[in-house]
Tab-separated table of C-alpha atoms and ligand atoms in Angstrom:
chain	number	residue	atom	x	y	z
A	217	MET	CA	-28.634	-42.599	-5.361
A	218	GLY	CA	-27.054	-41.819	-7.886
A	219	TYR	CA	-26.170	-38.445	-9.303
A	220	GLU	CA	-29.124	-36.980	-11.842
A	221	PRO	CA	-28.000	-33.973	-13.931
A	222	GLU	CA	-31.716	-33.745	-15.155
A	223	LEU	CA	-32.127	-32.957	-12.010
A	224	GLN	CA	-29.606	-30.343	-10.856
A	225	HIS	CA	-29.997	-27.348	-13.884
A	226	PRO	CA	-33.244	-26.289	-15.004
A	227	PRO	CA	-33.115	-26.825	-19.683
A	228	LEU	CA	-31.463	-24.432	-20.983
A	229	PRO	CA	-32.576	-22.848	-24.022
A	230	ALA	CA	-30.737	-22.970	-27.535
A	231	PRO	CA	-28.266	-21.459	-28.672
A	232	CYS	CA	-25.872	-23.396	-27.451
A	233	GLN	CA	-23.408	-20.286	-26.590
A	234	LEU	CA	-24.658	-18.869	-22.605
A	235	GLN	CA	-24.518	-14.997	-21.544
A	236	ILE	CA	-23.573	-15.041	-18.281
A	237	PRO	CA	-23.771	-11.794	-16.037
A	238	ALA	CA	-19.868	-11.051	-15.223
A	239	LEU	CA	-18.602	-10.819	-11.929
A	240	PHE	CA	-17.956	-7.057	-12.296
A	241	GLU	CA	-18.177	-5.741	-15.843
A	242	GLY	CA	-19.920	-7.196	-18.743
A	243	SER	CA	-20.827	-10.840	-19.400
A	244	VAL	CA	-18.325	-13.836	-20.189
A	245	LYS	CA	-19.242	-16.718	-22.775
A	246	ILE	CA	-19.509	-20.116	-21.867
A	247	SER	CA	-20.824	-23.341	-23.902
A	248	ARG	CA	-23.777	-24.997	-22.816
A	249	GLU	CA	-21.750	-28.411	-22.551
A	250	GLU	CA	-19.426	-26.227	-20.062
A	251	ALA	CA	-22.430	-25.298	-18.124
A	252	PHE	CA	-23.295	-28.483	-17.277
A	253	SER	CA	-20.216	-30.317	-16.670
A	254	ASP	CA	-18.516	-27.780	-15.053
A	255	ALA	CA	-19.578	-27.733	-10.845
A	256	ASP	CA	-17.257	-25.210	-9.847
A	257	ILE	CA	-18.331	-22.960	-12.511
A	258	ILE	CA	-18.398	-19.852	-10.242
A	259	PRO	CA	-14.645	-20.158	-9.088
A	260	ARG	CA	-14.154	-20.091	-12.934
A	261	ARG	CA	-16.113	-16.930	-13.773
A	262	MET	CA	-14.418	-15.231	-11.245
A	263	GLY	CA	-11.267	-16.868	-12.241
A	264	LEU	CA	-11.985	-15.463	-15.782
A	265	LEU	CA	-12.925	-12.307	-15.211
A	266	MET	CA	-10.792	-10.952	-11.842
A	267	SER	CA	-7.291	-12.637	-12.589
A	268	LYS	CA	-8.033	-9.665	-15.758
A	269	GLY	CA	-5.539	-7.482	-13.311
A	270	GLU	CA	-3.293	-8.670	-10.248
A	271	ILE	CA	-1.508	-7.020	-7.645
A	272	VAL	CA	2.036	-8.589	-8.357
A	273	ALA	CA	3.147	-7.379	-5.082
A	274	GLY	CA	2.696	-5.389	-1.394
A	275	CYS	CA	5.144	-2.953	0.434
A	276	LEU	CA	5.670	-1.664	4.166
A	277	ALA	CA	7.698	1.386	2.510
A	278	PRO	CA	7.967	4.147	5.195
A	279	HIS	CA	8.773	7.525	3.649
A	280	PRO	CA	11.319	9.405	6.124
A	281	PRO	CA	12.896	12.533	4.444
A	282	HIS	CA	15.938	11.310	5.634
A	283	LEU	CA	15.982	8.247	3.293
A	284	VAL	CA	16.276	10.418	0.274
A	285	TYR	CA	18.406	13.519	2.251
A	286	ALA	CA	20.803	10.226	2.367
A	287	GLU	CA	20.538	9.630	-0.769
A	288	ASN	CA	21.745	13.143	-2.704
A	289	PRO	CA	18.769	12.902	-5.750
A	290	GLU	CA	19.197	15.777	-8.025
A	291	GLN	CA	15.859	16.579	-6.870
A	292	ASN	CA	16.272	17.349	-3.059
A	293	GLU	CA	17.848	21.045	-2.855
A	294	PRO	CA	19.611	19.823	0.686
A	295	THR	CA	23.158	17.334	0.729
A	296	ALA	CA	23.920	14.511	2.907
A	297	GLU	CA	27.176	12.307	3.391
A	298	GLY	CA	25.542	9.041	3.502
A	299	GLY	CA	23.676	7.369	6.752
A	300	TRP	CA	21.025	5.025	7.482
A	301	GLU	CA	22.364	2.959	5.306
A	302	GLN	CA	20.821	-0.260	6.950
A	303	LEU	CA	17.596	0.971	5.593
A	304	ARG	CA	18.374	2.265	2.169
A	305	TRP	CA	19.896	-1.421	1.697
A	306	GLY	CA	16.391	-2.527	2.096
A	307	TYR	CA	15.342	-0.641	-0.180
A	308	GLU	CA	18.184	-1.511	-2.555
A	309	ARG	CA	16.912	-5.509	-1.859
A	310	LEU	CA	12.823	-3.840	-2.773
A	311	ARG	CA	14.337	-2.730	-6.153
A	312	GLU	CA	16.022	-5.643	-7.559
A	313	SER	CA	13.448	-8.111	-6.054
A	314	LEU	CA	10.601	-7.133	-8.198
A	315	ALA	CA	13.364	-5.292	-11.597
A	316	ASN	CA	12.312	-7.947	-14.124
A	317	VAL	CA	8.740	-7.697	-12.881
A	318	GLU	CA	6.397	-6.249	-15.098
A	319	TYR	CA	3.982	-3.683	-13.224
A	320	ASP	CA	1.478	-0.841	-15.477
A	321	ALA	CA	0.796	1.491	-12.234
A	322	ILE	CA	2.462	2.494	-7.536
A	323	VAL	CA	-0.921	2.308	-5.249
A	324	LEU	CA	-0.607	3.940	-2.170
A	325	LEU	CA	-1.254	5.150	1.062
A	326	SER	CA	0.504	7.985	2.956
A	327	PRO	CA	0.212	9.362	6.164
A	328	HIS	CA	1.144	12.574	5.689
A	329	TRP	CA	-1.549	13.620	3.805
A	330	GLN	CA	-3.827	14.143	6.281
A	331	THR	CA	-7.873	13.971	5.138
A	332	TYR	CA	-10.457	14.119	7.412
A	333	ILE	CA	-13.359	14.301	5.848
A	334	GLY	CA	-13.628	10.673	4.397
A	335	THR	CA	-10.530	9.164	1.360
A	336	HIS	CA	-8.939	11.591	-1.431
A	337	PHE	CA	-6.996	10.655	-4.416
A	338	LEU	CA	-5.228	13.138	-6.625
A	339	GLY	CA	-6.953	13.540	-9.951
A	340	LEU	CA	-5.364	15.468	-12.379
A	341	PRO	CA	-2.906	13.256	-14.528
A	342	SER	CA	-0.003	15.311	-13.309
A	343	PHE	CA	1.152	16.734	-10.419
A	344	LYS	CA	5.331	18.966	-10.608
A	345	SER	CA	6.024	21.212	-7.306
A	346	LEU	CA	7.774	21.788	-4.498
A	347	SER	CA	7.335	19.280	-1.674
A	348	VAL	CA	9.070	20.017	1.883
A	349	ASP	CA	9.075	18.388	4.728
A	350	PRO	CA	7.556	20.828	7.531
A	351	VAL	CA	9.640	19.618	10.603
A	352	PHE	CA	12.736	18.657	8.407
A	353	PRO	CA	12.920	21.382	5.774
A	354	ASN	CA	17.049	21.417	6.034
A	355	LEU	CA	16.706	17.910	4.738
A	356	PHE	CA	13.881	17.885	2.099
A	357	ARG	CA	12.708	20.349	-0.550
A	358	TYR	CA	12.399	17.577	-2.969
A	359	HIS	CA	10.766	19.258	-6.869
A	360	TYR	CA	8.893	16.578	-7.508
A	361	ASP	CA	6.904	15.632	-11.167
A	362	LEU	CA	5.002	12.929	-10.912
A	363	ASN	CA	1.965	10.984	-13.339
A	364	ILE	CA	-1.147	9.645	-11.787
A	365	ASP	CA	-3.175	6.694	-13.769
A	366	ILE	CA	-6.154	8.660	-13.118
A	367	ASP	CA	-8.263	6.152	-14.429
A	368	LEU	CA	-7.857	3.001	-11.521
A	369	SER	CA	-7.763	6.234	-9.604
A	370	ARG	CA	-11.182	6.399	-10.421
A	371	GLN	CA	-12.317	2.683	-10.162
A	372	ILE	CA	-11.621	2.447	-6.940
A	373	HIS	CA	-12.939	6.364	-5.840
A	374	ASP	CA	-15.898	5.049	-7.905
A	375	ARG	CA	-15.642	2.067	-5.972
A	376	ALA	CA	-14.682	2.514	-2.194
A	377	ALA	CA	-18.147	5.604	-3.107
A	378	ASP	CA	-20.252	2.794	-3.906
A	379	ALA	CA	-19.249	0.586	-0.054
A	380	GLY	CA	-19.941	3.992	1.226
A	381	LEU	CA	-17.265	5.105	2.152
A	382	ALA	CA	-16.790	9.500	1.852
A	383	VAL	CA	-14.252	9.951	-0.872
A	384	LYS	CA	-13.091	12.516	-2.728
A	385	MET	CA	-11.327	13.463	-6.481
A	386	MET	CA	-8.355	15.948	-5.421
A	387	GLU	CA	-8.243	17.980	-8.746
A	388	ASN	CA	-6.246	21.216	-7.528
A	389	PRO	CA	-3.635	22.381	-10.315
A	390	ASP	CA	-1.526	24.209	-7.227
A	391	PHE	CA	-2.640	21.511	-4.152
A	392	ARG	CA	1.360	19.895	-2.632
A	393	VAL	CA	2.127	16.651	-2.687
A	394	ASP	CA	2.930	16.023	0.724
A	395	TYR	CA	6.930	14.037	1.702
A	396	GLY	CA	5.307	10.849	2.735
A	397	THR	CA	4.500	10.251	-1.082
A	398	ILE	CA	7.002	12.177	-2.317
A	399	THR	CA	9.809	10.275	-0.126
A	400	THR	CA	8.124	6.820	-0.594
A	401	GLY	CA	7.664	7.033	-4.682
A	402	HIS	CA	10.824	8.161	-4.851
A	403	MET	CA	13.355	5.068	-3.186
A	404	PHE	CA	10.763	2.376	-4.691
A	405	ASN	CA	10.741	4.051	-7.891
A	406	PRO	CA	13.901	7.001	-7.873
A	407	GLN	CA	13.046	6.899	-12.385
A	408	TRP	CA	9.289	7.966	-11.044
A	409	ASP	CA	8.649	5.671	-14.696
A	410	LYS	CA	5.963	4.246	-13.349
A	411	PRO	CA	2.311	6.558	-12.221
A	412	LEU	CA	0.262	6.289	-9.213
A	413	VAL	CA	-2.943	6.028	-7.194
A	414	VAL	CA	-2.015	8.125	-4.859
A	415	ILE	CA	-4.293	7.922	-1.451
A	416	SER	CA	-4.983	10.009	1.596
A	417	SER	CA	-4.540	8.920	5.084
A	418	ASN	CA	-8.060	9.720	6.682
A	419	ARG	CA	-7.826	9.957	10.162
A	420	SER	CA	-10.697	8.579	11.508
A	421	ARG	CA	-8.169	7.201	13.953
A	422	ASP	CA	-8.900	10.852	16.099
A	423	TYR	CA	-11.849	11.279	15.880
A	424	TYR	CA	-12.581	7.876	16.861
A	425	SER	CA	-10.383	4.953	17.473
A	426	VAL	CA	-8.267	2.205	15.844
A	427	GLU	CA	-10.715	-0.633	15.558
A	428	VAL	CA	-13.094	2.341	13.497
A	429	MET	CA	-9.752	3.444	11.335
A	430	GLN	CA	-9.507	-0.125	10.573
A	431	GLU	CA	-12.658	-1.079	10.110
A	432	MET	CA	-13.015	2.024	7.399
A	433	MET	CA	-8.928	0.793	6.049
A	434	ILE	CA	-9.980	-2.582	5.566
A	435	GLU	CA	-13.344	-1.769	3.807
A	436	LEU	CA	-11.076	0.606	1.583
A	437	GLY	CA	-8.185	-1.833	1.185
A	438	ARG	CA	-11.687	-4.466	0.050
A	439	VAL	CA	-12.675	-2.433	-2.701
A	440	THR	CA	-9.361	-1.760	-3.570
A	441	ARG	CA	-7.720	-4.921	-4.500
A	442	GLU	CA	-11.428	-5.639	-5.848
A	443	ALA	CA	-10.875	-2.692	-8.508
A	444	ILE	CA	-7.011	-3.536	-9.195
A	445	LEU	CA	-8.222	-6.864	-10.208
A	446	ALA	CA	-11.581	-5.209	-12.567
A	447	SER	CA	-9.335	-2.688	-14.398
A	448	GLY	CA	-7.054	-4.900	-15.961
A	449	LYS	CA	-3.748	-3.743	-14.932
A	450	LYS	CA	-0.763	-5.237	-12.850
A	451	VAL	CA	-0.773	-2.969	-9.814
A	452	VAL	CA	2.232	-3.050	-6.647
A	453	VAL	CA	0.452	-1.760	-3.284
A	454	LEU	CA	2.381	0.479	-1.148
A	455	ALA	CA	1.803	1.770	2.769
A	456	SER	CA	3.919	3.749	3.744
A	457	ASN	CA	4.685	3.727	7.154
A	458	SER	CA	6.215	4.054	9.923
A	459	LEU	CA	6.439	1.911	12.560
A	460	SER	CA	7.275	2.206	15.920
A	461	HIS	CA	7.337	6.346	16.379
A	462	ARG	CA	8.424	7.622	18.812
A	463	HIS	CA	10.651	9.970	17.922
A	464	PHE	CA	14.094	11.610	18.971
A	465	THR	CA	12.922	16.076	20.471
A	466	THR	CA	16.398	17.141	19.782
A	467	GLU	CA	18.654	16.623	16.219
A	468	SER	CA	21.970	15.961	16.610
A	469	ALA	CA	24.294	18.784	14.517
A	470	ILE	CA	25.402	16.225	11.470
A	471	PRO	CA	21.454	15.254	10.778
A	472	GLU	CA	23.380	11.804	9.326
A	473	ASP	CA	25.607	11.246	12.417
A	474	MET	CA	24.714	7.623	12.172
A	475	SER	CA	26.392	7.693	16.295
A	476	LYS	CA	23.518	9.152	17.768
A	477	GLU	CA	20.979	6.862	16.020
A	478	HIS	CA	19.568	4.659	17.803
A	479	ILE	CA	15.817	3.414	18.603
A	480	ALA	CA	14.049	5.216	21.488
A	481	SER	CA	13.126	3.077	23.555
A	482	HIS	CA	13.478	-0.412	24.222
A	483	ALA	CA	9.563	-0.537	24.496
A	484	MET	CA	10.000	0.267	20.595
A	485	HIS	CA	12.135	-1.934	20.306
A	486	LEU	CA	10.090	-4.898	21.439
A	487	TRP	CA	6.774	-3.703	19.438
A	488	ASP	CA	8.619	-3.304	16.714
A	489	MET	CA	10.330	-6.731	16.585
A	490	ARG	CA	7.095	-8.647	17.373
A	491	MET	CA	5.265	-6.774	14.439
A	492	ILE	CA	8.065	-8.557	12.328
A	493	GLU	CA	8.232	-11.884	13.074
A	494	TYR	CA	4.421	-11.257	12.644
A	495	PHE	CA	5.164	-10.390	8.796
A	496	ARG	CA	8.012	-13.096	8.643
A	497	THR	CA	5.800	-16.306	9.590
A	498	GLY	CA	2.462	-15.262	7.689
A	499	GLN	CA	0.376	-13.927	10.428
A	500	SER	CA	-1.342	-11.176	9.317
A	501	GLN	CA	-5.220	-11.417	10.668
A	502	ARG	CA	-3.023	-11.737	14.710
A	503	ILE	CA	-0.937	-8.227	12.665
A	504	LEU	CA	-4.530	-6.585	12.625
A	505	ASP	CA	-5.981	-7.519	16.240
A	506	GLU	CA	-3.346	-6.046	18.269
A	507	MET	CA	-3.405	-2.918	16.442
A	508	PRO	CA	-5.152	-1.341	18.289
A	509	GLU	CA	-2.509	-1.725	21.724
A	510	PHE	CA	0.425	-1.528	18.826
A	511	THR	CA	-0.667	1.903	17.090
A	512	GLU	CA	-1.196	3.664	21.201
A	513	GLN	CA	1.419	0.937	22.699
A	514	ALA	CA	3.777	2.591	20.131
A	515	ILE	CA	2.488	4.866	18.736
A	516	ALA	CA	3.009	4.074	15.390
A	517	GLU	CA	2.514	5.639	12.097
A	518	SER	CA	0.208	2.901	11.825
A	519	ASP	CA	-3.174	5.159	13.022
A	520	GLY	CA	-2.863	6.580	9.615
A	521	GLY	CA	-4.954	3.566	8.206
A	522	GLY	CA	-1.566	2.641	5.693
A	523	LEU	CA	-0.815	-0.830	7.145
A	524	SER	CA	-4.207	-2.296	7.701
A	525	TRP	CA	-5.352	-1.177	4.274
A	526	LEU	CA	-1.723	-2.726	2.960
A	527	LEU	CA	-2.845	-6.015	3.867
A	528	SER	CA	-6.643	-6.360	3.880
A	529	THR	CA	-5.896	-5.627	0.060
A	530	LEU	CA	-3.401	-8.806	-0.157
A	531	ASP	CA	-6.799	-10.755	1.331
A	532	VAL	CA	-4.755	-11.000	5.011
A	533	PRO	CA	-1.868	-13.083	3.205
A	534	ASN	CA	-0.984	-16.143	5.518
A	535	TYR	CA	1.951	-17.069	3.195
A	536	PRO	CA	5.751	-15.232	4.226
A	537	GLY	CA	6.760	-11.184	3.969
A	538	ILE	CA	10.027	-10.796	3.499
A	539	LEU	CA	12.293	-8.129	5.306
A	540	HIS	CA	14.012	-5.685	2.945
A	541	GLY	CA	15.311	-3.944	5.534
A	542	TYR	CA	15.020	-2.442	9.022
A	543	GLY	CA	16.674	0.814	10.782
A	544	THR	CA	16.108	3.560	12.720
A	545	ILE	CA	15.434	7.227	11.687
A	546	ILE	CA	15.344	9.918	14.741
A	547	GLY	CA	14.784	6.987	16.904
A	548	THR	CA	11.115	5.550	14.958
A	549	GLY	CA	10.922	1.808	13.659
A	550	ASN	CA	11.187	1.395	10.161
A	551	ALA	CA	10.344	-1.563	7.654
A	552	ILE	CA	10.648	-2.152	4.731
A	553	VAL	CA	8.890	-5.679	3.845
A	554	GLU	CA	7.233	-6.997	0.766
A	555	TRP	CA	4.474	-9.005	0.357
A	556	PRO	CA	5.546	-11.047	-3.761
A	557	GLU	CA	1.401	-11.990	-4.607
A	558	ARG	CA	2.965	-12.937	-7.475
A	559	HIS	CA	4.153	-15.994	-6.153
A	560	HIS	CA	0.722	-16.658	-4.360
A	561	LYS	CA	-1.305	-16.365	-6.957
A	562	GLU	CA	-4.491	-18.487	-5.950
A	563	ALA	CA	-4.724	-15.534	-3.780
A	564	SER	CA	-5.110	-13.108	-6.142
A	565	GLU	CA	-7.741	-15.159	-7.954
B	30	2X7	O1	7.220	11.276	8.911
B	30	2X7	C1	8.247	10.467	9.438
B	30	2X7	C2	8.054	9.461	10.084
B	30	2X7	N1	7.976	9.314	9.605
B	30	2X7	C3	9.462	9.091	10.930
B	30	2X7	C4	11.169	9.609	11.315
B	30	2X7	C5	11.374	10.533	11.006
B	30	2X7	C6	10.381	11.831	10.138
B	30	2X7	O2	9.396	11.786	9.785
B	31	FE2	FE1	6.020	9.940	9.126
């Protein structure tokens, strides 16, 4: 039997411009002819609306304060004789990779802003104070002054609330921003010339399990992605966390003495290399599948949910991530990885 378009669609009323509901906001206009001739209209509607915003890159961007300490920026009080160069060169490569890429905002999830009732978002236009690492106050006393993309922050917050997640905008002007956010923020963009959206780490792993935490973070990642695509903005998403996280209990006399730096154990090394292999070969689903074992056996900082959230914001990418650097810091394993989502546009649409 031949194809009979008349039988496939009910008759369309005049006028010949149709107003059809958009997926996320407003409506799109399409012609009567388009409505009939284009069997692919639903994907096109999604393309029209969702390609307005874009995730240009997603990155694993760890935050040991040692990195800022070793860089000697003017904002940090302690001074160092260098150290942890492998990782600092890794951050240089990441910055170079994005140097000619236009984007409007950075969305960052830090495991050191720990919230026990839901996920919180920095909710004022700016925050300015001194951030001190409670474990390494000798390395990190950083005077920060950062700007927030309040609109995007609220859009992600509202979508998360609509999806049934417990969320809150953090509007206390005296709130001190955690050192994870500041270290990743500084190492990724030392000029601080892009507004941030900062997302807390809901400690659902502590109350429940890695599985429950991950389910919530995958949902948060999904709504984060939707909000970004609907916002019309170009955005970089950053998960600020180490991989294996067993660290030494004593610090050497000179913290930046690299002759003392190595991974805490062979088991931690094997876990880090396994994860890096998955990053570099586009096996994101496998990372999510193995997250409970990895998080528990490597005492990994993925317990804060950042890595699961990041992979979900990227729709669980199956293209290779770029490893910009790997190194240990006081025994922990740290990888700097970029998923160049901008080169995989079909993934963003
Ligand atoms: O927060 C950290 C970390 N994730 C790893 C190593 C050392 C210090 O701080
Ligand atoms: Fe940390």
